[in-house]
Amino acid sequence: MQSIKEIFKSGKGPSSSHTLAVERACKLFLQYNTECVTYQVELYGSLSLTGRGHGTDAIIRETFAPKPVQVDFYLDWLEDFPNGLLIRGFDGFFHEVASWTVFSLGGGSIEIKELDLDFNREVYPHKSLREIRDFCKQENLKLCDYPFYFEKDLRPYLQDVISQMLKTVAAGLSQTGVVNEKLGIQRIAKSLYMKAKFADSQQQRLYLISYAYAAMEENACGKPCTTAPTLGASGVIAALVYWHYYQQETSRNELVEALALAGLFGNLVKRNATISGAVGGCQAEIGTACAMGSAFLASLEHLPDDIIEYAAEIGMEHHLGLTCDPVGGYVLIPCIERNAAGALRALDSCLLAKSVGDIRKNKVSFDSVVQAMNYTGEKIAVELKETALGGLALEFAKDLKE
């Protein structure tokens, strides 16, 4: 498995696949091909179908500015992976100097056909949670110790991740106005937070909802956010981190340890299935985020490793089959609301695992539910995997015509 740093990456929203990954690839192309003076970028798959709604063309022009770049959208893509782009660079005589085939893998991660990247190297030798737990037993380690055994420099990196998450939520709570004029969506995180402050019941859950909305409204406006494991699902962990830090007064060091463990579960999904909505539907994004959040909460409660696994398994299992059908191709409907629901479900998954796990051993392993998610993702129709061609997106388009 790759570094946990690849699960938590900060960048501009609204989509890790459509903005963060594309920006990352374009910056690398500029770095490696300094002699080019003009550029062409061709977008394929989901990047083409929902690229305008996600601001993919805008981030490309911003990254190459002030140099000219032509952005084209195509449907026919000859590569096996469904989400990708071609970047071409030309000299002053319009001769092609370099050409890259880039795959946007989900969560802002990229693979370049023509280049080996250091951040894609394998850091962890184990491929499943069963292998990891066997190793931990052999080395007398707890599950939360495992990431730091192989990544000695992970703590300071995760401190920065926590800082960005706290900044993102705080910024979202301070803003009012419109998220998207075309869909008529207002910012409501600040109003939800004020409602929570004066609530007589369900106050903590209302706080959590407001924090998830704050993070996702910032993301939707193209502000800096942190993948966990993607930007489209980044509000779940950000909300839990903010809630624990301010409502539960949890120390940053404790948050770092729990975040590393959450990242480990996200890494396992990425390694053995997918975290890309274009590949596996939203079960791969929100389902993974909820599993990570459930493990995060269970870790902070110092629950045994088998209960932590149970919590993560519940978080994923009850998102199986969840489609990715963003209205208008924006990370708005149902994405923002879905992050708030995911944060609440993480809280409930931890409670369920803790309560039931004391009475009866869980029958479904985390590894098994990840394989089930991968299988389910393969069966989900392509129009329900981040293409905005079906589901809610299609029904909303019908409503607009009526």
mmCIF file of C-alpha atoms in Angstrom:
data_model
loop_
_atom_site.group_PDB
_atom_site.id
_atom_site.type_symbol
_atom_site.label_atom_id
_atom_site.label_comp_id
_atom_site.label_asym_id
_atom_site.label_seq_id
_atom_site.Cartn_x
_atom_site.Cartn_y
_atom_site.Cartn_z
ATOM 1 C CA MET A 1 0.000 0.000 0.000
ATOM 2 C CA GLN A 2 1.037 3.603 -0.601
ATOM 3 C CA SER A 3 1.647 6.225 2.054
ATOM 4 C CA ILE A 4 -1.281 7.380 4.180
ATOM 5 C CA LYS A 5 -0.270 10.861 3.029
ATOM 6 C CA GLU A 6 -1.951 9.955 -0.276
ATOM 7 C CA ILE A 7 -5.264 9.601 1.581
ATOM 8 C CA PHE A 8 -5.044 13.067 3.160
ATOM 9 C CA LYS A 9 -4.100 15.735 0.611
ATOM 10 C CA SER A 10 -5.002 19.420 0.716
ATOM 11 C CA GLY A 11 -6.088 21.312 -2.362
ATOM 12 C CA LYS A 12 -8.832 23.341 -3.977
ATOM 13 C CA GLY A 13 -12.322 21.885 -4.295
ATOM 14 C CA PRO A 14 -14.784 20.860 -5.397
ATOM 15 C CA SER A 15 -13.520 17.458 -6.576
ATOM 16 C CA SER A 16 -10.308 15.603 -5.861
ATOM 17 C CA SER A 17 -10.630 13.700 -9.146
ATOM 18 C CA HIS A 18 -11.607 16.719 -11.232
ATOM 19 C CA THR A 19 -9.657 19.591 -9.672
ATOM 20 C CA LEU A 20 -6.973 18.416 -7.234
ATOM 21 C CA ALA A 21 -5.690 15.531 -9.385
ATOM 22 C CA VAL A 22 -5.845 17.549 -12.589
ATOM 23 C CA GLU A 23 -4.065 20.522 -11.019
ATOM 24 C CA ARG A 24 -1.430 18.153 -9.637
ATOM 25 C CA ALA A 25 -0.821 16.610 -13.058
ATOM 26 C CA CYS A 26 -0.636 19.973 -14.819
ATOM 27 C CA LYS A 27 1.836 21.355 -12.274
ATOM 28 C CA LEU A 28 4.055 18.299 -12.723
ATOM 29 C CA PHE A 29 3.876 18.673 -16.501
ATOM 30 C CA LEU A 30 5.049 22.283 -16.211
ATOM 31 C CA GLN A 31 7.832 21.215 -13.883
ATOM 32 C CA TYR A 32 9.122 18.480 -16.210
ATOM 33 C CA ASN A 33 8.616 20.305 -19.518
ATOM 34 C CA THR A 34 9.902 23.840 -19.048
ATOM 35 C CA GLU A 35 10.611 24.387 -22.764
ATOM 36 C CA CYS A 36 6.918 24.285 -23.752
ATOM 37 C CA VAL A 37 5.135 27.550 -24.576
ATOM 38 C CA THR A 38 1.600 26.368 -25.421
ATOM 39 C CA TYR A 39 -0.469 23.442 -24.165
ATOM 40 C CA GLN A 40 -3.460 21.259 -24.949
ATOM 41 C CA VAL A 41 -5.403 19.201 -22.422
ATOM 42 C CA GLU A 42 -7.963 16.591 -23.476
ATOM 43 C CA LEU A 43 -10.428 15.363 -20.847
ATOM 44 C CA TYR A 44 -12.003 11.905 -20.984
ATOM 45 C CA GLY A 45 -14.594 9.873 -19.090
ATOM 46 C CA SER A 46 -16.061 11.487 -15.998
ATOM 47 C CA LEU A 47 -13.580 14.360 -16.346
ATOM 48 C CA SER A 48 -15.263 15.174 -19.647
ATOM 49 C CA LEU A 49 -18.877 14.499 -18.655
ATOM 50 C CA THR A 50 -18.880 16.541 -15.429
ATOM 51 C CA GLY A 51 -15.696 18.560 -15.861
ATOM 52 C CA ARG A 52 -17.410 21.900 -16.457
ATOM 53 C CA GLY A 53 -19.606 21.517 -13.378
ATOM 54 C CA HIS A 54 -16.584 20.570 -11.286
ATOM 55 C CA GLY A 55 -14.464 23.425 -12.640
ATOM 56 C CA THR A 56 -11.882 21.147 -14.301
ATOM 57 C CA ASP A 57 -11.363 23.460 -17.269
ATOM 58 C CA ALA A 58 -11.045 26.450 -14.934
ATOM 59 C CA ILE A 59 -8.343 24.832 -12.782
ATOM 60 C CA ILE A 60 -6.407 23.855 -15.928
ATOM 61 C CA ARG A 61 -6.411 27.418 -17.260
ATOM 62 C CA GLU A 62 -5.492 28.774 -13.835
ATOM 63 C CA THR A 63 -2.563 26.346 -13.511
ATOM 64 C CA PHE A 64 -1.072 27.061 -16.949
ATOM 65 C CA ALA A 65 -1.656 30.847 -16.820
ATOM 66 C CA PRO A 66 -0.334 33.073 -18.261
ATOM 67 C CA LYS A 67 0.648 30.572 -20.953
ATOM 68 C CA PRO A 68 -2.136 29.634 -23.413
ATOM 69 C CA VAL A 69 -3.865 26.268 -23.058
ATOM 70 C CA GLN A 70 -6.644 24.658 -25.094
ATOM 71 C CA VAL A 71 -9.058 22.414 -23.179
ATOM 72 C CA ASP A 72 -11.122 19.828 -25.082
ATOM 73 C CA PHE A 73 -13.795 17.399 -23.872
ATOM 74 C CA TYR A 74 -14.064 13.911 -25.399
ATOM 75 C CA LEU A 75 -16.093 10.768 -24.686
ATOM 76 C CA ASP A 76 -14.062 8.094 -26.483
ATOM 77 C CA TRP A 77 -11.223 6.918 -24.246
ATOM 78 C CA LEU A 78 -9.091 3.967 -25.286
ATOM 79 C CA GLU A 79 -7.486 3.380 -21.880
ATOM 80 C CA ASP A 80 -8.757 0.810 -19.371
ATOM 81 C CA PHE A 81 -9.205 3.246 -16.460
ATOM 82 C CA PRO A 82 -12.336 5.394 -17.011
ATOM 83 C CA ASN A 83 -11.075 8.743 -15.691
ATOM 84 C CA GLY A 84 -8.208 10.425 -17.498
ATOM 85 C CA LEU A 85 -6.637 13.246 -19.440
ATOM 86 C CA LEU A 86 -3.993 13.809 -22.080
ATOM 87 C CA ILE A 87 -1.595 16.729 -21.634
ATOM 88 C CA ARG A 88 0.417 17.931 -24.618
ATOM 89 C CA GLY A 89 3.072 20.633 -24.701
ATOM 90 C CA PHE A 90 4.323 22.479 -27.801
ATOM 91 C CA ASP A 91 7.302 24.675 -28.590
ATOM 92 C CA GLY A 92 7.190 28.069 -30.314
ATOM 93 C CA PHE A 93 6.856 26.386 -33.712
ATOM 94 C CA PHE A 94 3.839 24.305 -32.560
ATOM 95 C CA HIS A 95 5.884 21.096 -32.582
ATOM 96 C CA GLU A 96 4.835 18.623 -29.905
ATOM 97 C CA VAL A 97 7.531 18.436 -27.226
ATOM 98 C CA ALA A 98 5.887 16.137 -24.687
ATOM 99 C CA SER A 99 2.693 14.133 -24.189
ATOM 100 C CA TRP A 100 1.422 12.522 -20.973
ATOM 101 C CA THR A 101 -1.437 10.111 -20.392
ATOM 102 C CA VAL A 102 -2.719 10.741 -16.880
ATOM 103 C CA PHE A 103 -5.178 8.654 -14.866
ATOM 104 C CA SER A 104 -7.167 10.340 -12.099
ATOM 105 C CA LEU A 105 -7.457 7.479 -9.627
ATOM 106 C CA GLY A 106 -9.675 9.088 -6.986
ATOM 107 C CA GLY A 107 -8.850 11.163 -3.939
ATOM 108 C CA GLY A 108 -6.482 13.381 -5.941
ATOM 109 C CA SER A 109 -4.119 10.499 -6.660
ATOM 110 C CA ILE A 110 -2.731 10.224 -10.165
ATOM 111 C CA GLU A 111 -0.769 7.809 -12.306
ATOM 112 C CA ILE A 112 1.198 8.952 -15.336
ATOM 113 C CA LYS A 113 1.787 6.361 -18.032
ATOM 114 C CA GLU A 114 5.060 7.923 -19.141
ATOM 115 C CA LEU A 115 6.516 8.661 -15.691
ATOM 116 C CA ASP A 116 7.183 6.845 -12.412
ATOM 117 C CA LEU A 117 6.165 8.959 -9.417
ATOM 118 C CA ASP A 118 7.784 8.751 -5.990
ATOM 119 C CA PHE A 119 4.486 9.291 -4.172
ATOM 120 C CA ASN A 120 3.076 6.144 -5.794
ATOM 121 C CA ARG A 121 5.707 3.836 -4.315
ATOM 122 C CA GLU A 122 4.650 1.113 -1.901
ATOM 123 C CA VAL A 123 5.239 1.950 1.776
ATOM 124 C CA TYR A 124 3.307 -0.815 3.525
ATOM 125 C CA PRO A 125 4.104 -4.494 2.821
ATOM 126 C CA HIS A 126 0.693 -5.830 3.835
ATOM 127 C CA LYS A 127 -2.347 -5.927 1.561
ATOM 128 C CA SER A 128 -5.294 -6.681 3.850
ATOM 129 C CA LEU A 129 -6.485 -5.920 7.353
ATOM 130 C CA ARG A 130 -6.074 -9.604 8.239
ATOM 131 C CA GLU A 131 -2.407 -9.457 7.249
ATOM 132 C CA ILE A 132 -1.971 -6.231 9.223
ATOM 133 C CA ARG A 133 -3.590 -7.638 12.346
ATOM 134 C CA ASP A 134 -1.481 -10.803 12.120
ATOM 135 C CA PHE A 135 1.630 -8.629 11.862
ATOM 136 C CA CYS A 136 0.519 -6.501 14.829
ATOM 137 C CA LYS A 137 -0.020 -9.636 16.904
ATOM 138 C CA GLN A 138 3.417 -10.917 15.934
ATOM 139 C CA GLU A 139 5.108 -7.603 16.807
ATOM 140 C CA ASN A 140 2.946 -6.937 19.885
ATOM 141 C CA LEU A 141 1.507 -3.772 18.342
ATOM 142 C CA LYS A 142 -1.921 -2.211 18.530
ATOM 143 C CA LEU A 143 -3.633 -1.375 15.267
ATOM 144 C CA CYS A 144 -3.160 2.354 15.942
ATOM 145 C CA ASP A 145 0.635 1.805 16.153
ATOM 146 C CA TYR A 146 0.879 0.184 12.724
ATOM 147 C CA PRO A 147 0.989 3.320 10.503
ATOM 148 C CA PHE A 148 3.799 4.903 12.547
ATOM 149 C CA TYR A 149 5.834 1.674 12.434
ATOM 150 C CA PHE A 150 6.294 2.165 8.679
ATOM 151 C CA GLU A 151 5.955 5.956 8.366
ATOM 152 C CA LYS A 152 8.173 7.626 10.944
ATOM 153 C CA ASP A 153 7.470 11.112 9.574
ATOM 154 C CA LEU A 154 3.689 10.763 9.547
ATOM 155 C CA ARG A 155 2.881 12.678 12.756
ATOM 156 C CA PRO A 156 3.959 16.178 11.641
ATOM 157 C CA TYR A 157 2.213 15.654 8.309
ATOM 158 C CA LEU A 158 -1.055 14.747 10.061
ATOM 159 C CA GLN A 159 -0.684 17.764 12.351
ATOM 160 C CA ASP A 160 -0.798 19.905 9.199
ATOM 161 C CA VAL A 161 -3.798 17.933 7.949
ATOM 162 C CA ILE A 162 -5.661 18.629 11.186
ATOM 163 C CA SER A 163 -4.788 22.333 10.955
ATOM 164 C CA GLN A 164 -6.232 22.532 7.438
ATOM 165 C CA MET A 165 -9.405 20.681 8.431
ATOM 166 C CA LEU A 166 -9.961 23.033 11.364
ATOM 167 C CA LYS A 167 -9.360 26.063 9.121
ATOM 168 C CA THR A 168 -11.751 24.752 6.470
ATOM 169 C CA VAL A 169 -14.624 24.170 8.898
ATOM 170 C CA ALA A 170 -14.035 27.494 10.695
ATOM 171 C CA ALA A 171 -14.057 29.334 7.362
ATOM 172 C CA GLY A 172 -17.278 27.618 6.329
ATOM 173 C CA LEU A 173 -18.985 28.522 9.599
ATOM 174 C CA SER A 174 -18.178 32.201 9.092
ATOM 175 C CA GLN A 175 -19.596 32.553 5.579
ATOM 176 C CA THR A 176 -23.023 33.411 4.226
ATOM 177 C CA GLY A 177 -24.289 33.893 0.698
ATOM 178 C CA VAL A 178 -24.733 31.617 -2.288
ATOM 179 C CA VAL A 179 -22.881 28.397 -2.998
ATOM 180 C CA ASN A 180 -24.279 28.015 -6.499
ATOM 181 C CA GLU A 181 -26.512 30.556 -8.233
ATOM 182 C CA LYS A 182 -27.589 28.222 -11.031
ATOM 183 C CA LEU A 183 -29.092 25.712 -8.589
ATOM 184 C CA GLY A 184 -30.101 28.416 -6.106
ATOM 185 C CA ILE A 185 -28.225 26.865 -3.184
ATOM 186 C CA GLN A 186 -27.502 29.062 -0.168
ATOM 187 C CA ARG A 187 -24.783 28.610 2.434
ATOM 188 C CA ILE A 188 -26.479 27.389 5.623
ATOM 189 C CA ALA A 189 -23.613 26.079 7.799
ATOM 190 C CA LYS A 190 -23.545 29.243 9.895
ATOM 191 C CA SER A 191 -27.316 29.074 10.479
ATOM 192 C CA LEU A 192 -27.074 25.394 11.428
ATOM 193 C CA TYR A 193 -24.281 26.208 13.879
ATOM 194 C CA MET A 194 -26.374 28.933 15.522
ATOM 195 C CA LYS A 195 -29.292 26.521 15.750
ATOM 196 C CA ALA A 196 -27.003 24.000 17.460
ATOM 197 C CA LYS A 197 -25.758 26.574 19.984
ATOM 198 C CA PHE A 198 -29.282 27.165 21.265
ATOM 199 C CA ALA A 199 -30.647 23.640 20.876
ATOM 200 C CA ASP A 200 -32.214 21.925 23.884
ATOM 201 C CA SER A 201 -31.839 18.428 22.446
ATOM 202 C CA GLN A 202 -29.635 16.745 19.837
ATOM 203 C CA GLN A 203 -27.153 19.603 20.243
ATOM 204 C CA GLN A 204 -24.020 17.562 19.581
ATOM 205 C CA ARG A 205 -25.476 15.981 16.448
ATOM 206 C CA LEU A 206 -26.521 19.415 15.188
ATOM 207 C CA TYR A 207 -22.991 20.683 15.756
ATOM 208 C CA LEU A 208 -21.675 17.757 13.734
ATOM 209 C CA ILE A 209 -24.127 18.496 10.905
ATOM 210 C CA SER A 210 -23.109 22.166 10.821
ATOM 211 C CA TYR A 211 -19.414 21.259 10.634
ATOM 212 C CA ALA A 212 -19.958 18.854 7.740
ATOM 213 C CA TYR A 213 -21.959 21.507 5.880
ATOM 214 C CA ALA A 214 -19.251 24.097 6.589
ATOM 215 C CA ALA A 215 -16.508 21.918 5.117
ATOM 216 C CA MET A 216 -18.529 20.935 2.060
ATOM 217 C CA GLU A 217 -19.759 24.458 1.323
ATOM 218 C CA GLU A 218 -16.131 25.584 1.304
ATOM 219 C CA ASN A 219 -15.299 22.666 -0.969
ATOM 220 C CA ALA A 220 -18.150 23.509 -3.340
ATOM 221 C CA CYS A 221 -16.807 27.067 -3.625
ATOM 222 C CA GLY A 222 -13.361 25.841 -4.637
ATOM 223 C CA LYS A 223 -11.665 26.704 -1.339
ATOM 224 C CA PRO A 224 -8.810 24.701 0.260
ATOM 225 C CA CYS A 225 -9.999 21.397 1.731
ATOM 226 C CA THR A 226 -8.460 18.022 2.576
ATOM 227 C CA THR A 227 -9.246 14.704 0.932
ATOM 228 C CA ALA A 228 -10.499 12.051 3.348
ATOM 229 C CA PRO A 229 -10.385 10.012 1.212
ATOM 230 C CA THR A 230 -11.754 12.352 -1.507
ATOM 231 C CA LEU A 231 -12.850 15.984 -1.624
ATOM 232 C CA GLY A 232 -16.418 14.947 -2.425
ATOM 233 C CA ALA A 233 -16.476 13.069 0.896
ATOM 234 C CA SER A 234 -14.112 15.345 2.824
ATOM 235 C CA GLY A 235 -16.778 16.758 5.147
ATOM 236 C CA VAL A 236 -17.180 13.543 7.161
ATOM 237 C CA ILE A 237 -13.713 13.402 8.766
ATOM 238 C CA ALA A 238 -13.318 17.194 8.882
ATOM 239 C CA ALA A 239 -16.575 17.444 10.855
ATOM 240 C CA LEU A 240 -15.529 14.699 13.280
ATOM 241 C CA VAL A 241 -12.104 16.274 13.824
ATOM 242 C CA TYR A 242 -13.602 19.719 14.481
ATOM 243 C CA TRP A 243 -16.291 18.283 16.734
ATOM 244 C CA HIS A 244 -13.830 16.287 18.808
ATOM 245 C CA TYR A 245 -11.360 19.154 19.064
ATOM 246 C CA TYR A 246 -13.867 21.798 20.180
ATOM 247 C CA GLN A 247 -16.797 19.909 21.696
ATOM 248 C CA GLN A 248 -14.926 16.998 23.261
ATOM 249 C CA GLU A 249 -11.656 18.910 23.917
ATOM 250 C CA THR A 250 -9.588 16.080 22.468
ATOM 251 C CA SER A 251 -5.864 16.819 22.192
ATOM 252 C CA ARG A 252 -4.218 17.189 18.794
ATOM 253 C CA ASN A 253 -1.868 14.298 19.551
ATOM 254 C CA GLU A 254 -4.839 12.003 20.164
ATOM 255 C CA LEU A 255 -6.439 13.242 16.949
ATOM 256 C CA VAL A 256 -3.242 12.488 15.025
ATOM 257 C CA GLU A 257 -3.217 8.860 16.185
ATOM 258 C CA ALA A 258 -6.897 8.359 15.389
ATOM 259 C CA LEU A 259 -6.494 10.068 12.006
ATOM 260 C CA ALA A 260 -3.603 7.765 11.088
ATOM 261 C CA LEU A 261 -5.788 4.761 11.878
ATOM 262 C CA ALA A 262 -8.650 6.223 9.831
ATOM 263 C CA GLY A 263 -6.205 6.719 6.976
ATOM 264 C CA LEU A 264 -5.141 3.100 7.215
ATOM 265 C CA PHE A 265 -8.722 1.942 6.627
ATOM 266 C CA GLY A 266 -9.054 4.352 3.707
ATOM 267 C CA ASN A 267 -5.797 3.034 2.316
ATOM 268 C CA LEU A 268 -7.069 -0.541 2.459
ATOM 269 C CA VAL A 269 -10.154 0.422 0.456
ATOM 270 C CA LYS A 270 -8.014 2.252 -2.080
ATOM 271 C CA ARG A 271 -5.658 -0.732 -2.382
ATOM 272 C CA ASN A 272 -8.286 -3.478 -2.619
ATOM 273 C CA ALA A 273 -11.212 -1.701 -4.271
ATOM 274 C CA THR A 274 -11.529 1.989 -5.192
ATOM 275 C CA ILE A 275 -12.181 5.393 -3.643
ATOM 276 C CA SER A 276 -13.250 6.888 -6.986
ATOM 277 C CA GLY A 277 -16.892 7.762 -7.540
ATOM 278 C CA ALA A 278 -16.339 7.369 -11.281
ATOM 279 C CA VAL A 279 -15.300 3.756 -10.719
ATOM 280 C CA GLY A 280 -17.345 2.538 -7.761
ATOM 281 C CA GLY A 281 -20.101 5.064 -7.185
ATOM 282 C CA CYS A 282 -20.512 7.095 -4.008
ATOM 283 C CA GLN A 283 -20.193 3.973 -1.854
ATOM 284 C CA ALA A 284 -16.484 4.274 -2.693
ATOM 285 C CA GLU A 285 -16.384 7.870 -1.444
ATOM 286 C CA ILE A 286 -18.914 8.396 1.360
ATOM 287 C CA GLY A 287 -18.863 4.699 2.270
ATOM 288 C CA THR A 288 -15.093 4.834 2.722
ATOM 289 C CA ALA A 289 -15.268 8.167 4.562
ATOM 290 C CA CYS A 290 -17.857 6.728 6.948
ATOM 291 C CA ALA A 291 -15.727 3.619 7.558
ATOM 292 C CA MET A 292 -12.749 5.865 8.244
ATOM 293 C CA GLY A 293 -14.834 8.067 10.541
ATOM 294 C CA SER A 294 -16.166 5.061 12.438
ATOM 295 C CA ALA A 295 -12.623 3.764 13.020
ATOM 296 C CA PHE A 296 -11.512 7.277 13.982
ATOM 297 C CA LEU A 297 -14.190 7.522 16.677
ATOM 298 C CA ALA A 298 -13.613 3.984 17.945
ATOM 299 C CA SER A 299 -9.899 4.702 18.240
ATOM 300 C CA LEU A 300 -10.543 7.838 20.283
ATOM 301 C CA GLU A 301 -12.659 5.747 22.650
ATOM 302 C CA HIS A 302 -9.689 3.344 22.999
ATOM 303 C CA LEU A 303 -11.826 0.401 21.930
ATOM 304 C CA PRO A 304 -10.210 -2.993 21.172
ATOM 305 C CA ASP A 305 -8.935 -3.626 17.644
ATOM 306 C CA ASP A 306 -11.734 -6.067 16.822
ATOM 307 C CA ILE A 307 -14.353 -3.433 17.754
ATOM 308 C CA ILE A 308 -12.516 -0.796 15.693
ATOM 309 C CA GLU A 309 -12.659 -3.155 12.724
ATOM 310 C CA TYR A 310 -16.350 -3.836 13.412
ATOM 311 C CA ALA A 311 -17.113 -0.099 13.481
ATOM 312 C CA ALA A 312 -15.347 0.453 10.152
ATOM 313 C CA GLU A 313 -17.097 -2.563 8.631
ATOM 314 C CA ILE A 314 -20.514 -1.228 9.675
ATOM 315 C CA GLY A 315 -19.664 2.175 8.220
ATOM 316 C CA MET A 316 -18.911 0.643 4.839
ATOM 317 C CA GLU A 317 -21.499 -2.142 4.794
ATOM 318 C CA HIS A 318 -24.493 0.151 5.069
ATOM 319 C CA HIS A 319 -23.406 2.287 2.155
ATOM 320 C CA LEU A 320 -23.134 -0.621 -0.298
ATOM 321 C CA GLY A 321 -24.802 0.233 -3.603
ATOM 322 C CA LEU A 322 -24.740 4.003 -3.075
ATOM 323 C CA THR A 323 -24.673 5.717 -6.462
ATOM 324 C CA CYS A 324 -22.846 8.864 -7.548
ATOM 325 C CA ASP A 325 -25.339 10.972 -9.504
ATOM 326 C CA PRO A 326 -24.467 14.651 -8.856
ATOM 327 C CA VAL A 327 -27.118 17.113 -9.984
ATOM 328 C CA GLY A 328 -25.735 19.285 -12.772
ATOM 329 C CA GLY A 329 -22.317 17.695 -12.312
ATOM 330 C CA TYR A 330 -21.734 19.825 -9.208
ATOM 331 C CA VAL A 331 -20.509 18.558 -5.820
ATOM 332 C CA LEU A 332 -23.685 19.904 -4.211
ATOM 333 C CA ILE A 333 -26.756 17.674 -4.483
ATOM 334 C CA PRO A 334 -26.720 15.146 -2.874
ATOM 335 C CA CYS A 335 -23.057 15.526 -1.863
ATOM 336 C CA ILE A 336 -23.233 18.172 0.887
ATOM 337 C CA GLU A 337 -26.181 16.602 2.675
ATOM 338 C CA ARG A 338 -24.651 13.156 2.220
ATOM 339 C CA ASN A 339 -21.502 14.217 4.102
ATOM 340 C CA ALA A 340 -23.571 15.350 7.076
ATOM 341 C CA ALA A 341 -25.454 12.054 7.045
ATOM 342 C CA GLY A 342 -22.138 10.202 6.766
ATOM 343 C CA ALA A 343 -20.733 11.941 9.845
ATOM 344 C CA LEU A 344 -23.821 11.020 11.855
ATOM 345 C CA ARG A 345 -23.695 7.456 10.577
ATOM 346 C CA ALA A 346 -20.046 7.174 11.648
ATOM 347 C CA LEU A 347 -21.104 8.173 15.157
ATOM 348 C CA ASP A 348 -23.876 5.578 15.124
ATOM 349 C CA SER A 349 -21.634 2.878 13.594
ATOM 350 C CA CYS A 350 -19.163 3.289 16.445
ATOM 351 C CA LEU A 351 -21.971 3.082 18.996
ATOM 352 C CA LEU A 352 -23.446 0.000 17.309
ATOM 353 C CA ALA A 353 -20.094 -1.797 17.143
ATOM 354 C CA LYS A 354 -19.338 -1.009 20.776
ATOM 355 C CA SER A 355 -22.764 -2.148 21.955
ATOM 356 C CA VAL A 356 -23.251 -5.257 19.839
ATOM 357 C CA GLY A 357 -19.599 -6.302 19.842
ATOM 358 C CA ASP A 358 -19.707 -6.870 23.598
ATOM 359 C CA ILE A 359 -22.471 -9.431 23.121
ATOM 360 C CA ARG A 360 -21.742 -11.142 19.819
ATOM 361 C CA LYS A 361 -18.692 -11.401 17.579
ATOM 362 C CA ASN A 362 -19.096 -9.730 14.193
ATOM 363 C CA LYS A 363 -19.469 -12.236 11.334
ATOM 364 C CA VAL A 364 -18.326 -9.967 8.460
ATOM 365 C CA SER A 365 -14.697 -8.867 8.216
ATOM 366 C CA PHE A 366 -13.644 -5.451 6.944
ATOM 367 C CA ASP A 367 -11.714 -7.149 4.136
ATOM 368 C CA SER A 368 -14.881 -8.950 3.028
ATOM 369 C CA VAL A 369 -17.019 -5.832 2.956
ATOM 370 C CA VAL A 370 -14.368 -4.018 0.895
ATOM 371 C CA GLN A 371 -14.467 -6.841 -1.650
ATOM 372 C CA ALA A 372 -18.266 -6.658 -1.655
ATOM 373 C CA MET A 373 -18.088 -2.914 -2.283
ATOM 374 C CA ASN A 374 -15.708 -3.444 -5.188
ATOM 375 C CA TYR A 375 -18.009 -6.087 -6.712
ATOM 376 C CA THR A 376 -21.044 -3.854 -6.229
ATOM 377 C CA GLY A 377 -19.243 -0.943 -7.856
ATOM 378 C CA GLU A 378 -18.589 -3.024 -10.951
ATOM 379 C CA LYS A 379 -22.337 -3.742 -11.186
ATOM 380 C CA ILE A 380 -23.483 -0.139 -10.817
ATOM 381 C CA ALA A 381 -24.554 1.304 -14.181
ATOM 382 C CA VAL A 382 -22.119 3.784 -15.698
ATOM 383 C CA GLU A 383 -24.722 6.571 -15.712
ATOM 384 C CA LEU A 384 -24.804 6.294 -11.910
ATOM 385 C CA LYS A 385 -21.039 6.721 -11.478
ATOM 386 C CA GLU A 386 -20.243 10.455 -11.513
ATOM 387 C CA THR A 387 -21.459 11.056 -15.049
ATOM 388 C CA ALA A 388 -24.584 13.085 -14.123
ATOM 389 C CA LEU A 389 -26.442 11.021 -16.755
ATOM 390 C CA GLY A 390 -28.833 9.196 -14.422
ATOM 391 C CA GLY A 391 -30.431 9.019 -11.009
ATOM 392 C CA LEU A 392 -30.961 12.310 -9.185
ATOM 393 C CA ALA A 393 -29.164 14.247 -11.906
ATOM 394 C CA LEU A 394 -31.545 12.954 -14.571
ATOM 395 C CA GLU A 395 -34.681 13.455 -12.457
ATOM 396 C CA PHE A 396 -33.616 16.994 -11.555
ATOM 397 C CA ALA A 397 -33.085 17.783 -15.234
ATOM 398 C CA LYS A 398 -36.620 16.531 -15.944
ATOM 399 C CA ASP A 399 -38.015 18.759 -13.196
ATOM 400 C CA LEU A 400 -36.319 21.799 -14.719
ATOM 401 C CA LYS A 401 -37.984 21.133 -18.073
ATOM 402 C CA GLU A 402 -41.469 20.801 -16.593
#
